[in-house]
Structures are given as structure tokens and as C-alpha cells.
CSV table of C-alpha atoms in Angstrom, one decimal:
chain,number,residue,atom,x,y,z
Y,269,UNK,CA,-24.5,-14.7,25.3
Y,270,UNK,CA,-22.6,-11.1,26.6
Y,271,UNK,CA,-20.9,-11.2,22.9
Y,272,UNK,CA,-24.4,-12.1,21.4
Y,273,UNK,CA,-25.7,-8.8,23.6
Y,274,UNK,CA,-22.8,-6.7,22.6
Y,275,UNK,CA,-23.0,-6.9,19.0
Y,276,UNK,CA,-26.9,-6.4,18.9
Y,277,UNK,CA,-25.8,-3.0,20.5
Y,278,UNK,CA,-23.5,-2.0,18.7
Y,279,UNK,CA,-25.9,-2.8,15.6
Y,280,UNK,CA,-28.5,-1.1,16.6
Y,281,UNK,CA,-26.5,2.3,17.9
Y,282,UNK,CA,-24.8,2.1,14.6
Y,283,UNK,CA,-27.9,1.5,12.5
Y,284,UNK,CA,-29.5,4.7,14.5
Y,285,UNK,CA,-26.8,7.1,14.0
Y,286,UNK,CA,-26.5,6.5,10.4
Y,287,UNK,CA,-30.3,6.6,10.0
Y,288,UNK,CA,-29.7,9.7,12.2
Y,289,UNK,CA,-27.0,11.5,10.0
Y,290,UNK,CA,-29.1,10.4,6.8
Y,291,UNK,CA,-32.6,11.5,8.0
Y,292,UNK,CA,-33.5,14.4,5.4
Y,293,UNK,CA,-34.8,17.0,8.3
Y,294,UNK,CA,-31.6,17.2,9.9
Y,295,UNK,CA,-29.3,16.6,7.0
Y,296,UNK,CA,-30.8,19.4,5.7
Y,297,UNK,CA,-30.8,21.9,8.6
Y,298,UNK,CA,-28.7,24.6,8.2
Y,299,UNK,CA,-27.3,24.7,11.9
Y,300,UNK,CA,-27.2,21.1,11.9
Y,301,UNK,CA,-24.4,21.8,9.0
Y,302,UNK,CA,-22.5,24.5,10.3
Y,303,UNK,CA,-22.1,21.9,13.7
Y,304,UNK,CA,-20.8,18.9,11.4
Y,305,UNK,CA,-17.6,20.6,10.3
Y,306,UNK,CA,-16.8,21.3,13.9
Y,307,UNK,CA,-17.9,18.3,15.6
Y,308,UNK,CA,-16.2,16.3,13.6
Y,309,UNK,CA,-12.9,17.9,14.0
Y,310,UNK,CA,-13.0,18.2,17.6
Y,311,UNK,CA,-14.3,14.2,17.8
Y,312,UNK,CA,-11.9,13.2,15.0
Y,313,UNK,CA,-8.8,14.9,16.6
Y,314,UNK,CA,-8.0,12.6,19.4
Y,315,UNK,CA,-10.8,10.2,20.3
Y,316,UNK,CA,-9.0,7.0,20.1
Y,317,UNK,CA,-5.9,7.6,21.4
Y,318,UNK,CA,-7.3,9.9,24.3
Y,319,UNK,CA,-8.9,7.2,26.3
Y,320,UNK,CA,-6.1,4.7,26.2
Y,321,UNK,CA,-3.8,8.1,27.8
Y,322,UNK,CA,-6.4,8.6,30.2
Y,323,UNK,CA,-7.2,5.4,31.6
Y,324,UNK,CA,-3.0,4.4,31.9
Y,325,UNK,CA,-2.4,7.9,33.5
Y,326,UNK,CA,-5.3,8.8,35.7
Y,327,UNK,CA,-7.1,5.5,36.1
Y,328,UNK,CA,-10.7,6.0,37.2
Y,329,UNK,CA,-9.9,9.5,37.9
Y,330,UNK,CA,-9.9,9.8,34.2
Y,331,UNK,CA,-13.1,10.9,33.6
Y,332,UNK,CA,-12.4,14.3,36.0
Y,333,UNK,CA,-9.3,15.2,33.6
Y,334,UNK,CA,-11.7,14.5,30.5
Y,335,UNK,CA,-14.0,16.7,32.1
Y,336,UNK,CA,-11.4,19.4,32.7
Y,337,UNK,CA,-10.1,19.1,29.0
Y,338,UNK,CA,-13.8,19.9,28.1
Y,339,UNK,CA,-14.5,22.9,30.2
Y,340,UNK,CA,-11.0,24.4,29.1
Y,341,UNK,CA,-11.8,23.6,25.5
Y,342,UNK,CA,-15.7,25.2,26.1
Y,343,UNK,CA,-13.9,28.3,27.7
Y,344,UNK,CA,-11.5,28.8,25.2
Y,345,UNK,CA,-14.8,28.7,22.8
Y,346,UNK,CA,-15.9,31.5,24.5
Y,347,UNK,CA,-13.2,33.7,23.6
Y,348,UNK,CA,-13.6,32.9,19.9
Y,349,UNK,CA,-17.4,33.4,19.9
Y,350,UNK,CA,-17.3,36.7,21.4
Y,351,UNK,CA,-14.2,37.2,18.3
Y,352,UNK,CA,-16.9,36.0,15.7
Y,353,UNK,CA,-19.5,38.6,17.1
Y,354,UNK,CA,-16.8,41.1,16.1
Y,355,UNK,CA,-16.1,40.3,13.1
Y,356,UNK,CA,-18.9,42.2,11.1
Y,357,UNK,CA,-17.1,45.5,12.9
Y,358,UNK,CA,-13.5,45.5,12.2
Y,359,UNK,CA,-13.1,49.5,12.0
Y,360,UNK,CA,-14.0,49.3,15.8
Y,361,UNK,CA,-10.5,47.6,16.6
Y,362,UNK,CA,-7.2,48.9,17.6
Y,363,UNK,CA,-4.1,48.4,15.7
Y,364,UNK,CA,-2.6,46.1,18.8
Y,365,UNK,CA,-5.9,44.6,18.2
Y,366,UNK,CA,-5.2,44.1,14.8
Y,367,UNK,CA,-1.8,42.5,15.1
Y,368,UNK,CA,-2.9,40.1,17.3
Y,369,UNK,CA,-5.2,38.8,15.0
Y,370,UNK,CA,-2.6,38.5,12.7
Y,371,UNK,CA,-0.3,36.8,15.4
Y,372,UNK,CA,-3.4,34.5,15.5
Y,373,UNK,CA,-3.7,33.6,12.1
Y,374,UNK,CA,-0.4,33.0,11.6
Y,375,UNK,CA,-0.1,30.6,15.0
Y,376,UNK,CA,-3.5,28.6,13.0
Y,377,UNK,CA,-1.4,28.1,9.8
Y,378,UNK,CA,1.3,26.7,11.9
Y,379,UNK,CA,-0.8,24.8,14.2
Y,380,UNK,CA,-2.2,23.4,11.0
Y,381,UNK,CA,0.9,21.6,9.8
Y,382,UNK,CA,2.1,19.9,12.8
Y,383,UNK,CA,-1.7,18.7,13.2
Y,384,UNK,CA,-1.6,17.3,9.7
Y,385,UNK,CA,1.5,15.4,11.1
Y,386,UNK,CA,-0.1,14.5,14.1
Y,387,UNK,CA,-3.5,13.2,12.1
Y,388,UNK,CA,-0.7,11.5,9.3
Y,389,UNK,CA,1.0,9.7,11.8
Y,390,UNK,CA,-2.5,7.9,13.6
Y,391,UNK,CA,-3.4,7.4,10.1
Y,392,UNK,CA,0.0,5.2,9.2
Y,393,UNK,CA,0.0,3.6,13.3
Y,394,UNK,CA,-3.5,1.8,12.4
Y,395,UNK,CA,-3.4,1.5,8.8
Y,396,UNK,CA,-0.3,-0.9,9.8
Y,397,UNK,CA,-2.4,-3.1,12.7
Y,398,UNK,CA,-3.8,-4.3,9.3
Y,399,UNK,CA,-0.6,-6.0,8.6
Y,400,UNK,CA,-0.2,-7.4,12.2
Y,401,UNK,CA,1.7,-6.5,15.1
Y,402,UNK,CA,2.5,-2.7,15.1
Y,403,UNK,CA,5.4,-1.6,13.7
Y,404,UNK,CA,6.6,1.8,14.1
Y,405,UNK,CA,8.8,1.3,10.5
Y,406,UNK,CA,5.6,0.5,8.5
Y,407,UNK,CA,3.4,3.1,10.6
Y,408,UNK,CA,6.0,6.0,9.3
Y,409,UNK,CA,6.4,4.2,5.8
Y,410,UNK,CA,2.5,4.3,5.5
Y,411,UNK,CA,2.3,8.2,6.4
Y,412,UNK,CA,5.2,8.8,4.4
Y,413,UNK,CA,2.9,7.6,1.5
Y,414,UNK,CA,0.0,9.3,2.6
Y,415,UNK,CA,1.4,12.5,2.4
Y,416,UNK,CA,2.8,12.4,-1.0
Y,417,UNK,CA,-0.7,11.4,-2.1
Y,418,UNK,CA,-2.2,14.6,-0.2
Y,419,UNK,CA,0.9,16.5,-1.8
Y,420,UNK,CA,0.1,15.3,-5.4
Y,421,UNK,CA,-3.0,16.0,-5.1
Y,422,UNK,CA,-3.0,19.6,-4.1
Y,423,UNK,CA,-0.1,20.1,-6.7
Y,424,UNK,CA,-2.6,19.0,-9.3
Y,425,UNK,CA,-5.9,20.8,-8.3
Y,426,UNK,CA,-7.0,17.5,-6.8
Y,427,UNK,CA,-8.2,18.4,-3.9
Y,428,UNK,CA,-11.9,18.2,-4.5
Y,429,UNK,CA,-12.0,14.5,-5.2
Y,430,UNK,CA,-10.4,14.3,-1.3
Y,431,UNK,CA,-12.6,16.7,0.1
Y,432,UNK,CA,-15.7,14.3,-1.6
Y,433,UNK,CA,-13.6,11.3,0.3
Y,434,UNK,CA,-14.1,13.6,3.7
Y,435,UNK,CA,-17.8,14.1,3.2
Y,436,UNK,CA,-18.0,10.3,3.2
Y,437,UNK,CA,-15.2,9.4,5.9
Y,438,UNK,CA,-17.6,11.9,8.0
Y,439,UNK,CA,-20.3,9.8,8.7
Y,440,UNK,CA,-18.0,6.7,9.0
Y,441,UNK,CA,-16.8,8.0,11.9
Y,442,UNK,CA,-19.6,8.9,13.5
Y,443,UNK,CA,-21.5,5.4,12.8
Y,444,UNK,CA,-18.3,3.6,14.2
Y,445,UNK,CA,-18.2,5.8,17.2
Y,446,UNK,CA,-21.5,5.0,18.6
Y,447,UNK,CA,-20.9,1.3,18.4
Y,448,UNK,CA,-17.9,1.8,20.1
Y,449,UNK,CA,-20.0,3.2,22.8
Y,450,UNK,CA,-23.1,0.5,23.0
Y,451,UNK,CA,-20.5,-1.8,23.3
Y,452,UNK,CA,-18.7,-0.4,26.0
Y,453,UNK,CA,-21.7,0.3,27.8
Y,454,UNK,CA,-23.1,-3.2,27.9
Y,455,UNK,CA,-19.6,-4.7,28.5
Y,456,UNK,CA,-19.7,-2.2,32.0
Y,457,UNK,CA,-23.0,-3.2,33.0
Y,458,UNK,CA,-22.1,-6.5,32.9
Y,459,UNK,CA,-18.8,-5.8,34.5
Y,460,UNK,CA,-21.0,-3.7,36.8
Y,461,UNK,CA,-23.4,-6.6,37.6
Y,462,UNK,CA,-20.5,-9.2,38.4
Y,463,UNK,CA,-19.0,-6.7,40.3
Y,464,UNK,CA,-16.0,-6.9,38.5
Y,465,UNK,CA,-15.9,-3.1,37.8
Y,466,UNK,CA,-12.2,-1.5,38.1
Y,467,UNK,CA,-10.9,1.4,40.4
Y,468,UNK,CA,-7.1,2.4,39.7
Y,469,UNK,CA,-5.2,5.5,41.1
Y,470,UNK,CA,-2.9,8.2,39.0
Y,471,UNK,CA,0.7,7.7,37.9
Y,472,UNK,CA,1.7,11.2,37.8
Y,473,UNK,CA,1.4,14.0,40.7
Y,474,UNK,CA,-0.5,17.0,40.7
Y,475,UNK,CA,2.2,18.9,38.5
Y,476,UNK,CA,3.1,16.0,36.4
Y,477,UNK,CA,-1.0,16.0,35.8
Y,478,UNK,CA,-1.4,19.5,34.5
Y,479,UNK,CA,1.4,19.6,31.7
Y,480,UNK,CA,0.0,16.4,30.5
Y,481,UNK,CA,-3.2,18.1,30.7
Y,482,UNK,CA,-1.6,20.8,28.8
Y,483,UNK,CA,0.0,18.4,26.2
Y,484,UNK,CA,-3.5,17.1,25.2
Y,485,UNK,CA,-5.4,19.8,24.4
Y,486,UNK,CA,-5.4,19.0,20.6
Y,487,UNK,CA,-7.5,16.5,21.4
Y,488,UNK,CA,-10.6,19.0,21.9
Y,489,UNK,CA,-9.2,20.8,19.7
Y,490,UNK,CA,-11.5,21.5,16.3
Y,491,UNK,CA,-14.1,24.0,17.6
Y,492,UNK,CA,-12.2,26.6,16.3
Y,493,UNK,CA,-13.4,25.9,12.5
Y,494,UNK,CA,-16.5,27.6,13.2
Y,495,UNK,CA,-14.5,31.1,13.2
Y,496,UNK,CA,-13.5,30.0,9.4
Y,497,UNK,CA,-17.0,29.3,7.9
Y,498,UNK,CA,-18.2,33.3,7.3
Y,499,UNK,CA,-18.6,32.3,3.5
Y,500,UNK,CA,-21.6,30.2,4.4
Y,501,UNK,CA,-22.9,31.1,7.8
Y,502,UNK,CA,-23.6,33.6,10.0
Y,503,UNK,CA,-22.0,35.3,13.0
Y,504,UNK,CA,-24.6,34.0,15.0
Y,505,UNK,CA,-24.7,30.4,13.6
Y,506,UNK,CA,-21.2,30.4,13.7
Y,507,UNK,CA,-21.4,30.7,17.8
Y,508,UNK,CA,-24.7,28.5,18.1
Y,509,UNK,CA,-22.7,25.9,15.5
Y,510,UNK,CA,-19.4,26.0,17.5
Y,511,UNK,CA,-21.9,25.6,21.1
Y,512,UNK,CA,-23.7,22.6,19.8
Y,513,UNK,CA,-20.9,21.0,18.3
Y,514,UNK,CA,-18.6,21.7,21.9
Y,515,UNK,CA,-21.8,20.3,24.2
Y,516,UNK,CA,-22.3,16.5,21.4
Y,517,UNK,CA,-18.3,16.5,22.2
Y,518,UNK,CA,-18.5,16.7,25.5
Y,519,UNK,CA,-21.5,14.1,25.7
Y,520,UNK,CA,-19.7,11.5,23.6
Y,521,UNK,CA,-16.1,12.1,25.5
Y,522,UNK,CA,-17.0,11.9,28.9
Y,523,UNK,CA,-18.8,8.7,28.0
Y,524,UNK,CA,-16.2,7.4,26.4
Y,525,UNK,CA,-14.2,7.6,28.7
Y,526,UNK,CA,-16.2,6.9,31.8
Y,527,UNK,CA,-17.0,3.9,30.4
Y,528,UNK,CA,-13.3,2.9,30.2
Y,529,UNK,CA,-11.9,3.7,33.4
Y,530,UNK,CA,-14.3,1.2,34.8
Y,531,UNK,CA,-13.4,-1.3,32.7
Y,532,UNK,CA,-9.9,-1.1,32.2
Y,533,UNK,CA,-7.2,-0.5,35.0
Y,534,UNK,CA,-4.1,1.6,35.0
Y,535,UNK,CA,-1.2,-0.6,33.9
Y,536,UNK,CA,-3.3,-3.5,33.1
Y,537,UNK,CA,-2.1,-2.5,29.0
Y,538,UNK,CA,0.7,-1.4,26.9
Y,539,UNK,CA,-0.1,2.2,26.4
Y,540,UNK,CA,1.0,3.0,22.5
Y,541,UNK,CA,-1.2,4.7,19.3
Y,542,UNK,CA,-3.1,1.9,18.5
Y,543,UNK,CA,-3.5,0.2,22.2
Y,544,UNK,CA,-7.3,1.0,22.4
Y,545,UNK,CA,-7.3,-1.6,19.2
Y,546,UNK,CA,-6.0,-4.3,22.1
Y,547,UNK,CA,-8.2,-3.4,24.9
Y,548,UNK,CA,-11.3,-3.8,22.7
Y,549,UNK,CA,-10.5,-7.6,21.6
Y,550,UNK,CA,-12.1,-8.3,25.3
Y,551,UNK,CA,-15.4,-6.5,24.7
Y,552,UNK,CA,-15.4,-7.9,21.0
Y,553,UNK,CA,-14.0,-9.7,18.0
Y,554,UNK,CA,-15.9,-6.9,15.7
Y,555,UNK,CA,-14.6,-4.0,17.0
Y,556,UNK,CA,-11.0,-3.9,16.4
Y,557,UNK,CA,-11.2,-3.6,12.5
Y,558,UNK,CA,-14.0,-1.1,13.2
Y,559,UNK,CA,-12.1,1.2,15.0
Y,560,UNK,CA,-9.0,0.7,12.2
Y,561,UNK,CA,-11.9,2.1,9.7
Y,562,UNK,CA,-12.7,5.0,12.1
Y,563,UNK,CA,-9.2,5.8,12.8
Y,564,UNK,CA,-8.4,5.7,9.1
Y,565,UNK,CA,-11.5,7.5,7.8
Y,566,UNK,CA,-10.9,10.2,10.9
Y,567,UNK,CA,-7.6,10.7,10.3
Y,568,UNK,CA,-7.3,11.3,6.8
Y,569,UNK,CA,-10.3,13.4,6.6
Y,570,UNK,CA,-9.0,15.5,9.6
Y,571,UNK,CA,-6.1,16.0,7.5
Y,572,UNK,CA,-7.2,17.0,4.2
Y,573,UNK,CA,-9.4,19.9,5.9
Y,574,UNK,CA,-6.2,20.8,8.0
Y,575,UNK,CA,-3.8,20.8,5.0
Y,576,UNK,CA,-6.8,22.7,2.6
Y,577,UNK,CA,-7.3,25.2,5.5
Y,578,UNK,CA,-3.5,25.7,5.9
Y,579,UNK,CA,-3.1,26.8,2.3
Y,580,UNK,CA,-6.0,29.1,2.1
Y,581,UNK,CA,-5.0,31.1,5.5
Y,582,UNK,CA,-1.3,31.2,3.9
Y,583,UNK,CA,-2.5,32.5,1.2
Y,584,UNK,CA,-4.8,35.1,2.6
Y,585,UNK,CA,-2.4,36.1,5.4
Y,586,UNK,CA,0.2,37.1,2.1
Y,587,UNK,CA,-2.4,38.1,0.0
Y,588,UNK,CA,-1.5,35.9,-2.4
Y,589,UNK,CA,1.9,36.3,-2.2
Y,590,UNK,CA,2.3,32.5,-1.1
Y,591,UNK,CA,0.3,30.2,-2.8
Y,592,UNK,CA,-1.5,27.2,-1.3
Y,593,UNK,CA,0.7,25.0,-3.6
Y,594,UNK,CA,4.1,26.7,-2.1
Y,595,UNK,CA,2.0,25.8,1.6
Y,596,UNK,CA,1.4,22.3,0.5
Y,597,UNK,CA,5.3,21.7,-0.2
Y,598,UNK,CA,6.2,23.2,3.1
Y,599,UNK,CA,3.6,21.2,4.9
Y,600,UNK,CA,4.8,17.9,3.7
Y,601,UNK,CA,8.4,18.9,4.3
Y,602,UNK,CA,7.8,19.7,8.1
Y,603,UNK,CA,5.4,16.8,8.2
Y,604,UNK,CA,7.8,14.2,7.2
Y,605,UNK,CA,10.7,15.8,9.1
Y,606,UNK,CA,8.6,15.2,12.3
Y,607,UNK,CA,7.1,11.5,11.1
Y,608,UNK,CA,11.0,10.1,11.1
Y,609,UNK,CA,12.4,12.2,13.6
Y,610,UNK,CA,9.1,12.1,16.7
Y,611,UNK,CA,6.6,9.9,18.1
Y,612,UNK,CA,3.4,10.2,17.9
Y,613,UNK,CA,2.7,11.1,22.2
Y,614,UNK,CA,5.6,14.1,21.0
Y,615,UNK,CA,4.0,15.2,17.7
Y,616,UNK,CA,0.6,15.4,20.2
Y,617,UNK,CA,2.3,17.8,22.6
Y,618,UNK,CA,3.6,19.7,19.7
Y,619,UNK,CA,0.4,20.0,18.5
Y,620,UNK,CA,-1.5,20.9,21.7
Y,621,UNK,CA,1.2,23.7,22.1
Y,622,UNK,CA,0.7,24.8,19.0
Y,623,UNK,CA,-3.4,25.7,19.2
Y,624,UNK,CA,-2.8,26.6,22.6
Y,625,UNK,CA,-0.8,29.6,22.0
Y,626,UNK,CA,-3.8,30.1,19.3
Y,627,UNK,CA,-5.8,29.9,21.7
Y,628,UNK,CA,-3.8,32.6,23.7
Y,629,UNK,CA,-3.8,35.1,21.0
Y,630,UNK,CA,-7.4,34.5,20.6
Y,631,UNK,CA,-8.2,35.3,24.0
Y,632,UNK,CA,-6.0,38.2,24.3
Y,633,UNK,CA,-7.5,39.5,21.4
Y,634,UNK,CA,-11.1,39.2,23.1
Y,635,UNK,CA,-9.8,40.9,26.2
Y,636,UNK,CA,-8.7,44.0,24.1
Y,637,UNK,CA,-12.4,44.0,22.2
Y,638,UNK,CA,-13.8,43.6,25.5
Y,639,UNK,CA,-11.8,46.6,26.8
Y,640,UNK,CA,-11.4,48.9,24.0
Y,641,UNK,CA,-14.7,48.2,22.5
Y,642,UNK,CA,-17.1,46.1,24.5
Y,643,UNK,CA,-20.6,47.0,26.2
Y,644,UNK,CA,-19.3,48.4,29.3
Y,645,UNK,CA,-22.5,45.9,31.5
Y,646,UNK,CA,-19.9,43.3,32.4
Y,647,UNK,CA,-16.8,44.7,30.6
Y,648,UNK,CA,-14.3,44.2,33.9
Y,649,UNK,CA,-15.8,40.5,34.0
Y,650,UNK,CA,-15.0,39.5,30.3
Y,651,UNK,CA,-11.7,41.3,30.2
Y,652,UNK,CA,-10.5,39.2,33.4
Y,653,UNK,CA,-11.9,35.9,31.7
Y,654,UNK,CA,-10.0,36.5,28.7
Y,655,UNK,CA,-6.9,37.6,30.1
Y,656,UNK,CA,-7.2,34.6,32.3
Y,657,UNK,CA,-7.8,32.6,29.3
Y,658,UNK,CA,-5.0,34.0,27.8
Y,659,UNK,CA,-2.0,33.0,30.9
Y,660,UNK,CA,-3.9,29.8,30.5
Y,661,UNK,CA,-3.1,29.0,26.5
Y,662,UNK,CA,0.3,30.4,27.0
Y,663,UNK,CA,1.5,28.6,29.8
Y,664,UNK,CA,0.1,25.5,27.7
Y,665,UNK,CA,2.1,26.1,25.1
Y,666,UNK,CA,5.5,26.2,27.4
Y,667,UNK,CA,4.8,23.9,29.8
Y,668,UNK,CA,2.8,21.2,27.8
Y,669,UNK,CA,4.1,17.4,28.1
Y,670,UNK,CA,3.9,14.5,26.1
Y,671,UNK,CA,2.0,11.0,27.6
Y,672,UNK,CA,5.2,9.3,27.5
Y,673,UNK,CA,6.7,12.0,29.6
């Protein structure tokens, strides 16, 4: 009867989103496409593998730090669209101004690679559940294939069959996210009726809390691909994209994992890449090889952008002096080096570091606008914001831990 009840749910949130995503007056909206790229970064970065971390590490207080991952991801937003409204201007900045954009750029196209890795590595962890048992051999074996498929690929002007893939793997994701809801939400309510609902306390202490806090940034991370679409949009659909795309995140995250600190208890599962695959064989039978789909379709498409995006900045930060293909070949080399030599939980911190000191530069960059250039109505209050912003990102990136400590 409950499993009869779950799987209507997760059918018909499924069915809905897809006729959603499909449904010609949005599809076609041109706001509505400047928020997909973002939204599904951000919602593609981390989402499995998040609520698993949350739930062993905080318990039910897991929906607070999922909370506080959203505001500091939403704030660091803030910096960047107040960057985008500046962008049309560039004689108006300073030359420190400038170099920290450059400092900026450079820290994406670096951030880019390891997150390749980072997406990779998921990728090859729940491609091999298909096999069985995980296996961190096979996991690594898989990515190593992976990425010599990405590298032939952009080696041979192949990329625009992958980026088709990503269109696809898109909506996949999405479709498989919102059954993963329904059916957690049902599965609670009846927890919730039986009183049966679970209450768990935190592992780590209030230090211990923060640098993993720190450590998992990347997993909200995405927003920041609105700064990147002046080709097709702008300024101001860039900021209204990146907003909308930040507040469906949220939504979808805190409910997420709301619904799985109540269900699940700290230490009641083996916390590892793929564990969210083992707590969902209780809720149901349907849902672990739908969550393989979405992790694969996520991952890979997450990927491709990231490993696209990192050739096109190299090559625009060198003016053409290093070609995307030159990128690609470094990419792989790094990627691989951290596939066989890291865990994922370390490649995530590596990551998280990464964007956060992006993040940084992004917001000290804002401060000097705000300073040097702003409307002086509320200068003092966005210079201190950004500055804040900006000890905030760095002390990310040095002090950031992995979940496996």
C-alpha cells in the first residue's frame, strides 16, 4: 500500500515536471532560458551526495547548515550581480580593479578543472553501483574512461555532439529530481503519522562545523554561469536569471534535505559517494536506478559545460595564445592525477576551495566598484558587504575541510 502510494507520487511529480520543462510558453521564455543553464549547475553540482553529508554530520540540524550553504551562496550572488551591472562600463574601473578581475578569471579556469574531476569522479562512483557493490577500482577505471572520451572529443571538434547530450541529460535530471522528492515526502508523512519520524544530534563541534561548511560550498556552486552568458542575454537578465535560478535551488535543497533528516538518523548508514543509492532502497525499489540515471546524466553534463567553459576562458584570458585543445590536455592530466591519487569527499574540498577564493576575488572586486565607482546612496553599506564577503571566500578557501575530515 505505502509503496503502491510512493510510486503514484513519484509518477505523477515526474510526469508534471517533464510536462513542465516541455510546455512551449515556458520553454520558450527567454528568462526561463537564461535560469536553466544556472539552475542546473548549481542543482547538478552536489545534490546527491550533499544530503547523505548532511544528514551523517548534522542530523536533523541538517536542514539549518543547508540553509546556511544557501544564504552564503545567495550572498556571494550578490557580489557577482552588482559585477554584471558593470560590465557594460569597464572604462569606469581602476587598474587594481582590473587585475582582480583577471585574478578572477584565472581562479574560474582553475576552479573549472578540479570540478570536472570532482563531477568525473560521481560520474565513475554510480556508473559502477551498476555492476554491484561499489568499488572504488572500477569507480576510478570508469572516470578514467570518461575523461578520455571528453578529451577525444574536444581534440576532434566533437564537442557539439556532447553539448546536444547535455541539452537532453538537462531535463533528466530535473524529472528524476522531483520524484526523488514526492517520494520522500510521502515516505515522511507516513513516518510522520506512525510517529516514527527521527531526531539525531551533530558529530562535529561548532569549529569542526564551519570548515566542513566551508568544504561544501561547491555544492551551491553554479550560479556563477550567469556572469558568462553576455553573448545571449542581458545585464539585467543575467541578475534576474542568476536570482531565479538561486531562489528554485534553494526550494528544491532545503526540501531535500528536510525531508531526510527526518527520515534518516546520523550513523544509522555508511556515509560514502553513492550512499544516498542505499538509503533510498527503504522508501523504494524504483528509485535507486533512478537516481544512477540522474547522477550519470548530472554529472557528465556538469562536466562537459565545465571542461567547454574552461577552454574558452583559457583562451580568452591569453588571447588566443592557449588554445582550448592545449586546456583540454591539461585538464585531463590534473583530472586524472586527482581521480588515482584523492577521494571524492577530498576532490569536494578542493573544489569548494577553489570557487571560494573565486568567490573572494569576485567580491573584492565589487567592493572596489562599490568604492571607486558606485552611487554614493548606500556606498559604505555595499563596500562593507563585499569586503565581508570577501574574508568570507578567502577564509573558505584556507580553512575548508573534507566530510571525511
Amino acid at each position: 500500500m505505502i509503496a503502491g502510494m510512493i510510486d503514484i507520487a513519484m509518477a505523477v511529480a515526474g510526469i508534471a515536471v517533464a510536462a513542465l520543462l516541455f510546455w512551449p510558453r515556458l520553454a520558450k521564455a527567454k528568462l526561463w532560458r537564461a535560469t536553466v543553464t544556472p539552475l542546473a549547475s548549481i542543482i547538478g553540482s552536489g545534490f546527491l551526495i550533499l544530503g547523505p553529508i548532511l544528514t551523517d554530520t548534522f542530523g536533523t540540524w541538517g536542514i539549518v547548515a543547508m540553509a546556511l550553504l544557501c544564504f552564503a551562496g545567495y550572498a556571494f550572488g550578490s557580489a557577482i550581480r552588482y559585477n554584471i551591472a558593470r560590465l557594460d562600463e569597464p572604462d569606469r574601473d581602476t587598474d587594481l580593479a582590473n587585475r582582480v578581475e583577471g585574478i578572477a578569471s584565472w581562479a574560474l579556469a582553475f576552479a573549472y578543472v578540479i570540478s570536472v574531476a570532482y563531477y568525473l569522479n560521481l560520474f565513475g562512483a554510480f556508473a559502477a553501483r551498476i555492476f554491484g557493490a561499489p568499488s572504488d577500482l572500477l569507480g576510478r577505471a570508469i572516470t578514467t574512461g570518461v575523461y578520455l572520451v571528453i578529451l577525444a572529443a574536444g581534440l576532434t571538434k566533437g564537442f557539439s555532439l556532447l553539448e546536444r547530450m547535455e541539452q537532453v541529460t538537462v531535463s533528466i535530471k530535473l524529472v528524476v529530481i522531483a520524484a526523488l522528492i514526492a517520494a520522500l515526502a510521502v515516505h515522511a508523512g507516513v513516518e510522520w503519522n506512525g510517529h516514527h519520524l527521527e531526531t539525531s544530534g551533530m558529530k562535529l563541534g561548532f569549529i569542526g562545523s564551519v570548515q566542513l561548511m566551508f568544504g561544501l560550498i561547491v555544492t551551491v556552486q553554479g550560479f556563477e554561469t550567469s556572469r558568462y552568458l553576455g553573448s545571449h542575454y542581458s545585464p539585467d537578465e543575467r541578475q534576474r536569471s542568476m536570482r531565479l535560478s538561486q531562489w528554485i535551488a534553494t526550494g528544491i535543497y532545503l526540501a531535500y534535505v528536510a525531508l531526510l533528516a527526518v527520515s534518516f538518523e546520523s550513523g544509522s548508514f555508511t556515509l560514502e559517494e553513492t550512499a544516498i543509492i542505499d538509503m533510498m532502497r527503504g522508501v523504494s525499489v524504483v528509485l535507486g536506478p533512478l537516481l544512477i540515471l540522474a547522477a550519470l546524466s548530472a554529472q557528465f553534463s556538469a562536466a562537459v559545460a565545465d571542461t567547454n567553459g574552461s577552454g574558452g576562458l583559457v583562451r580568452e584570458l591569453t588571447q588566443g595564445k592557449v588554445g582550448g585543445k592545449t586546456t583540454y590536455l591539461i585538464l585531463v592530466g590534473v583530472g586524472l592525477a586527482m581521480t588515482w591519487l584523492a577521494n571524492v569527499f577530498e576532490i569536494i574540498a578542493y573544489a569548494s576551495r577553489a570557487f571560494a577564493f573565486y568567490y573572494a576575488a569576485q567580491s573584492l572586486l565589487a567592493a572596489l566598484r562599490a568604492w571607486y565607482g558606485g552611487a554614493r546612496d548606500g556606498r559604505d553599506r555595499r563596500v562593507l558587504l563585499f569586503g565581508a564577503l570577501a574574508v568570507l571566500g578567502a577564509a573558505a578557501a584556507v580553512f575548508g575541510t573534507s566530510a571525511e575530515g
